[in-house]
Tab-separated table of C-alpha atoms in Angstrom:
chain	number	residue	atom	x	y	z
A	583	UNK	CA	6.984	-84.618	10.347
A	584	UNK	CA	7.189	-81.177	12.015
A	585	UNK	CA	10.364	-79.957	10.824
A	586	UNK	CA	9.389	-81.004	7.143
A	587	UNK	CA	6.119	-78.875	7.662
A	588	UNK	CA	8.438	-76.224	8.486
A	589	UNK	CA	10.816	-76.611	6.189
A	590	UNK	CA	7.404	-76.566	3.471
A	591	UNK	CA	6.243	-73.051	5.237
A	592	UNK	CA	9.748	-71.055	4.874
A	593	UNK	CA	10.252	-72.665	1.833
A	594	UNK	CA	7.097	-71.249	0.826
A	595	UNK	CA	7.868	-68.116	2.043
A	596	UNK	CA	10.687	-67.190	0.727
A	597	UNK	CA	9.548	-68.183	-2.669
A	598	UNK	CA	6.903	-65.858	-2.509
A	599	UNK	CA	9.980	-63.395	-1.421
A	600	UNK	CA	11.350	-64.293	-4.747
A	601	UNK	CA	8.021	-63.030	-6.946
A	602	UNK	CA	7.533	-59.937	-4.964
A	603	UNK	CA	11.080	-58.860	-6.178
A	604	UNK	CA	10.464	-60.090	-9.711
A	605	UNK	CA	7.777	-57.367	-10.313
A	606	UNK	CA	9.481	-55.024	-13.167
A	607	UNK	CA	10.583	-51.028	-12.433
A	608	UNK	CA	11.998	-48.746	-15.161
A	609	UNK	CA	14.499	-46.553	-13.584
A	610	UNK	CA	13.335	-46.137	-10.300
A	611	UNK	CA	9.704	-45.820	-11.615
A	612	UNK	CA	7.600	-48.536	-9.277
A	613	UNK	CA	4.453	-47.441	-10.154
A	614	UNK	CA	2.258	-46.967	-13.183
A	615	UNK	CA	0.400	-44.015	-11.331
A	616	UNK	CA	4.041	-41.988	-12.258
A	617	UNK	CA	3.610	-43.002	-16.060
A	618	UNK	CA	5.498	-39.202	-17.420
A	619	UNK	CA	8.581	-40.475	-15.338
A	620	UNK	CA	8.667	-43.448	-17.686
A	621	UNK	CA	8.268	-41.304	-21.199
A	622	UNK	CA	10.510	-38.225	-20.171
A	623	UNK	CA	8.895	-35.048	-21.637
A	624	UNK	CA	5.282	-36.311	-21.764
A	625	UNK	CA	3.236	-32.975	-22.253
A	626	UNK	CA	-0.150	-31.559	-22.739
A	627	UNK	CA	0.338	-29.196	-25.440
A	628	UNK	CA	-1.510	-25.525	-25.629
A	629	UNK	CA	-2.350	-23.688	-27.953
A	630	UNK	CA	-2.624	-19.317	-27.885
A	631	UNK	CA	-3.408	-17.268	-30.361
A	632	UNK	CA	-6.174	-14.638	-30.920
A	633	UNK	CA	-9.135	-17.545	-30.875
A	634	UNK	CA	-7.679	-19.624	-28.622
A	635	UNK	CA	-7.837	-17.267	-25.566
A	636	UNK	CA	-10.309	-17.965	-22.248
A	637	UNK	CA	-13.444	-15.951	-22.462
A	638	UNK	CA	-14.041	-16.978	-19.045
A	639	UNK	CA	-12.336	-18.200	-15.961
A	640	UNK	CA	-13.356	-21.748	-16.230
A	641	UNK	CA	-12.842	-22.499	-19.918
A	642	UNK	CA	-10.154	-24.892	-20.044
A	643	UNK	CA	-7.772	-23.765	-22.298
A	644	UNK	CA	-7.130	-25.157	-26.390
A	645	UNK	CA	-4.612	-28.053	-26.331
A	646	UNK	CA	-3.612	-29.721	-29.183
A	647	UNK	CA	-5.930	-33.033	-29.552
A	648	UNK	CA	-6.620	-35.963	-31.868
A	649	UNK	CA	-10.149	-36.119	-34.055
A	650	UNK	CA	-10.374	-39.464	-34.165
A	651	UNK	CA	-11.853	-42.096	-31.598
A	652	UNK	CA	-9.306	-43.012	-29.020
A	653	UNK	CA	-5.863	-44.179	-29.834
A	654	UNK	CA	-6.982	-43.830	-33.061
A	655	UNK	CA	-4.694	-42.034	-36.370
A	656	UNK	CA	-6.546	-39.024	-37.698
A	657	UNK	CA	-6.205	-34.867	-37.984
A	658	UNK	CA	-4.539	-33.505	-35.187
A	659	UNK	CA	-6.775	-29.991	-34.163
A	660	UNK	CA	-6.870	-27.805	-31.166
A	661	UNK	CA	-10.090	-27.222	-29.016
A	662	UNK	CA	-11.410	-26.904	-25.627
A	663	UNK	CA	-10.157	-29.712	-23.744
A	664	UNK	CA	-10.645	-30.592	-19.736
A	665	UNK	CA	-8.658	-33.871	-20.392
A	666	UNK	CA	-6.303	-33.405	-23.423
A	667	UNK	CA	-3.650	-36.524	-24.538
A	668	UNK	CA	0.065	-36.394	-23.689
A	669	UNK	CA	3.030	-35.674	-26.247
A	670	UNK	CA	6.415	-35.789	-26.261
A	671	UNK	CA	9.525	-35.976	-28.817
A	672	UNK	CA	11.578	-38.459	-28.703
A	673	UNK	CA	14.430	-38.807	-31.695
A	674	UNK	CA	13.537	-35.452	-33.265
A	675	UNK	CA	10.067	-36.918	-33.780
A	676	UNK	CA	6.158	-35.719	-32.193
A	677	UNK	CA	4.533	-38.845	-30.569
A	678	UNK	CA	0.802	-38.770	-29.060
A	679	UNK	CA	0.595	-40.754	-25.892
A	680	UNK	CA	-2.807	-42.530	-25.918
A	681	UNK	CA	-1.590	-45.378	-23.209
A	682	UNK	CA	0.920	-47.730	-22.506
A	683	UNK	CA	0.491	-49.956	-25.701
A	684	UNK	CA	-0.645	-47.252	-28.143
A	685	UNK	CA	1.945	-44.498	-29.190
A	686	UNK	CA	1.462	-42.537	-32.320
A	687	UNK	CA	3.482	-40.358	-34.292
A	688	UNK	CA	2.804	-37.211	-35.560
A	689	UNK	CA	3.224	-36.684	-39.001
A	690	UNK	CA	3.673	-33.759	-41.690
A	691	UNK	CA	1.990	-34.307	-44.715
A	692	UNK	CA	2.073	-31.957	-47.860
A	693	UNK	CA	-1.776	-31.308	-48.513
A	694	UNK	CA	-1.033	-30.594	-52.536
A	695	UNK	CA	-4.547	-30.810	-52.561
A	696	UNK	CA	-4.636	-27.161	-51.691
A	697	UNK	CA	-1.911	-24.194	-52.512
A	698	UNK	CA	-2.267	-22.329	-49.256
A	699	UNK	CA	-2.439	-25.346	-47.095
A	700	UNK	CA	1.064	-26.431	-47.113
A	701	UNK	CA	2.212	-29.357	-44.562
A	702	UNK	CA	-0.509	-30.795	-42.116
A	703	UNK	CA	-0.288	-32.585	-38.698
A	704	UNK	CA	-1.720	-35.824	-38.533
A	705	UNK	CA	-1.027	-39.001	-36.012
A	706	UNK	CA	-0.357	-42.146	-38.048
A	707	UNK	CA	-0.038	-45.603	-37.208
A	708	UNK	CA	3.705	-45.155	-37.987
A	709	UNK	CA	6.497	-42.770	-38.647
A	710	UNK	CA	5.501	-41.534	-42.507
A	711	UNK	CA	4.908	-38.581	-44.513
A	712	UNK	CA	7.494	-35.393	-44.941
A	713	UNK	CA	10.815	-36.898	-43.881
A	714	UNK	CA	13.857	-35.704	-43.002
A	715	UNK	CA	12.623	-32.999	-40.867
A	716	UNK	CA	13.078	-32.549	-36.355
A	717	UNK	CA	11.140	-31.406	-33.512
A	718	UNK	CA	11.852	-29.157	-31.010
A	719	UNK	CA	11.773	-27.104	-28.042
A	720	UNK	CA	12.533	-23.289	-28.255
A	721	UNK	CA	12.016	-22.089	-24.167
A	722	UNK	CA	8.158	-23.226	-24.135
A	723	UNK	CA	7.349	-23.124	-27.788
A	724	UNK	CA	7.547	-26.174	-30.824
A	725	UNK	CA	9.400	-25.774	-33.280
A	726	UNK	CA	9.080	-27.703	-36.359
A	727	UNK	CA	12.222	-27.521	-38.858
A	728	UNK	CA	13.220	-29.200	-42.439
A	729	UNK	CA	16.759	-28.644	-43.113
A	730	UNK	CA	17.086	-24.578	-42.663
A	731	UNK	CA	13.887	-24.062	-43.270
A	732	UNK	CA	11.046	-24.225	-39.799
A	733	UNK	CA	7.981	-22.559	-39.316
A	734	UNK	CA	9.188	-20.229	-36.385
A	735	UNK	CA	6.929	-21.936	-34.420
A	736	UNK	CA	3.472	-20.661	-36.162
A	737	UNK	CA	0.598	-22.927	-36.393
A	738	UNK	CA	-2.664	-22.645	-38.084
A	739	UNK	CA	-5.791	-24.135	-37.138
A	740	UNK	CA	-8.024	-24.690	-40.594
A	741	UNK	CA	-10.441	-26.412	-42.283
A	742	UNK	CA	-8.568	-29.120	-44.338
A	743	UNK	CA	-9.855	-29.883	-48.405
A	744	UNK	CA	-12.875	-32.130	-46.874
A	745	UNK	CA	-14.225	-29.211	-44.403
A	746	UNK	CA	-12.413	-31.075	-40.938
A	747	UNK	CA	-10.580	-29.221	-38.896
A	748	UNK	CA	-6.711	-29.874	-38.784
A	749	UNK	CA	-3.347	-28.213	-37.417
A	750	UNK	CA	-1.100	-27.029	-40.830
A	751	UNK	CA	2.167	-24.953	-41.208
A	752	UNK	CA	4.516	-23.668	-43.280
A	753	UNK	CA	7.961	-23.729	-43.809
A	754	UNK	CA	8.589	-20.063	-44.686
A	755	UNK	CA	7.042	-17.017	-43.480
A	756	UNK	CA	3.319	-16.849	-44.796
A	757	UNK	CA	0.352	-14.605	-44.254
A	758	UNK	CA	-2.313	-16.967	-42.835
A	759	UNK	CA	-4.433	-18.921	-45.497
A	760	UNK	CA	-8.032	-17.674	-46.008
A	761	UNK	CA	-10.225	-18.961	-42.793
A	762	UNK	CA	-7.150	-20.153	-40.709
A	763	UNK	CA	-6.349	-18.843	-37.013
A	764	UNK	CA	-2.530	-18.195	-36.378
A	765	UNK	CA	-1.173	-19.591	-32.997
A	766	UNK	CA	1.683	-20.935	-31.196
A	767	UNK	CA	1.997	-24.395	-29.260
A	768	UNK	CA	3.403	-24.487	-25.556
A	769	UNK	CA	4.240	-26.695	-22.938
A	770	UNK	CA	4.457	-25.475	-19.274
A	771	UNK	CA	5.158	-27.991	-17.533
A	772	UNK	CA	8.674	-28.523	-16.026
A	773	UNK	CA	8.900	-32.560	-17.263
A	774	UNK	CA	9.723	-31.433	-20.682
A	775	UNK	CA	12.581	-31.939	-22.580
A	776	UNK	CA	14.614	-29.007	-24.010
C-alpha cells in the first residue's frame, strides 16, 4: 500500500513536470510582459512638423493614433498622446497593434471626394484600398511608395470631406492643401525594422 501511494505522488509529480513545460514561447519570448519581442518592429509613431512641436516640457508629443473606439477601424490622425498604439510593417504593409487578437492594417484610400486630398490613412478590418504600393523605413522616417512614385515621407494632418480629422498624402511633390499641417512620421526606438 505504501509504495503504490508513492508510486501515485511521483507519478503525480512528474505529470505536473510535463504541463509546466507545455506552456508555449515564441522564440525565446516567455513572457507576454515582452510583447514587441514577439511583433519585431512594434513602434509608437511621432509626428513633427510646425504644429506638432511641445509648447511645454510636459506635453507629450503627437503620435500617430486611431479615432475610433479601441481596436476599432476608423481615420488614422495625430494628437497629443500619453499612451499612443503600437505599429509596425510587416510584408511592405502598416499594421496598428491594438492587442494580441486585434491587428489592423493601415490602408491608403483615394479620397476622390476631394481634388487636393489625394490618398488617406485609415485602419481597416483588412488589407484593402490603394494596392500595390510598400512601406518603409528611411533612417527614422516612413516612407510610403507606389511603384516610383512615394511621398518623400510628407504627411498632412487635415480635415477629411465630413470635417474629421485624418492623416493624407500624396504621391508627388504638392504644396499643402488649404487647412492641412505638413509633417513627417518617426520612430526612435531601436526595435524597429529598417
Amino acid at each position: 500500500m505504501v509504495l503504490v501511494t508513492l508510486i501515485l505522488t511521483v507519478a503525480s509529480y512528474l505529470a505536473s513536470l510535463l504541463l509546466v513545460a507545455a506552456v508555449p514561447s515564441f522564440d525565446g519570448v516567455t513572457s507576454w510582459s515582452s510583447i514587441g519581442n514577439l511583433v519585431p518592429g512594434m513602434t509608437r509613431l511621432e509626428g513633427i512638423g510646425p504644429s506638432h512641436t511641445r509648447r511645454n516640457a510636459d506635453d507629450p508629443p503627437f503620435h500617430m493614433s486611431i479615432a475610433a473606439s479601441d481596436g476599432h477601424p476608423g481615420n488614422v490622425t495625430m494628437f497629443r498622446n500619453r499612451s499612443p498604439p503600437l505599429f509596425y510593417i510587416h510584408q511592405n504593409q502598416l499594421w496598428h497593434f491594438h492587442n494580441e487578437s486585434t491587428i489592423l492594417p493601415i490602408n491608403l484610400y483615394n479620397s476622390t471626394q476631394s481634388v487636393s486630398l489625394p490618398l488617406q490613412m485609415i485602419a481597416g478590418a483588412k488589407p484593402e484600398g490603394v494596392s500595390g504600393g510598400r512601406w518603409r523605413w528611411q533612417s527614422t522616417m516612413l516612407f510610403y511608395e507606389n511603384g516610383p512614385q512615394n511621398n518623400e515621407g510628407l504627411f498632412y494632418s487635415c480635415a477629411d470631406v465630413n470635417g474629421l480629422n485624418g492623416v493624407f498624402l500624396f504621391l508627388q511633390c504638392s504644396p499643402p492643401p488649404p487647412g492641412c499641417t505638413p509633417f513627417t512620421i518617426h520612430s526612435f526606438t531601436s526595435n524597429r525594422l529598417d
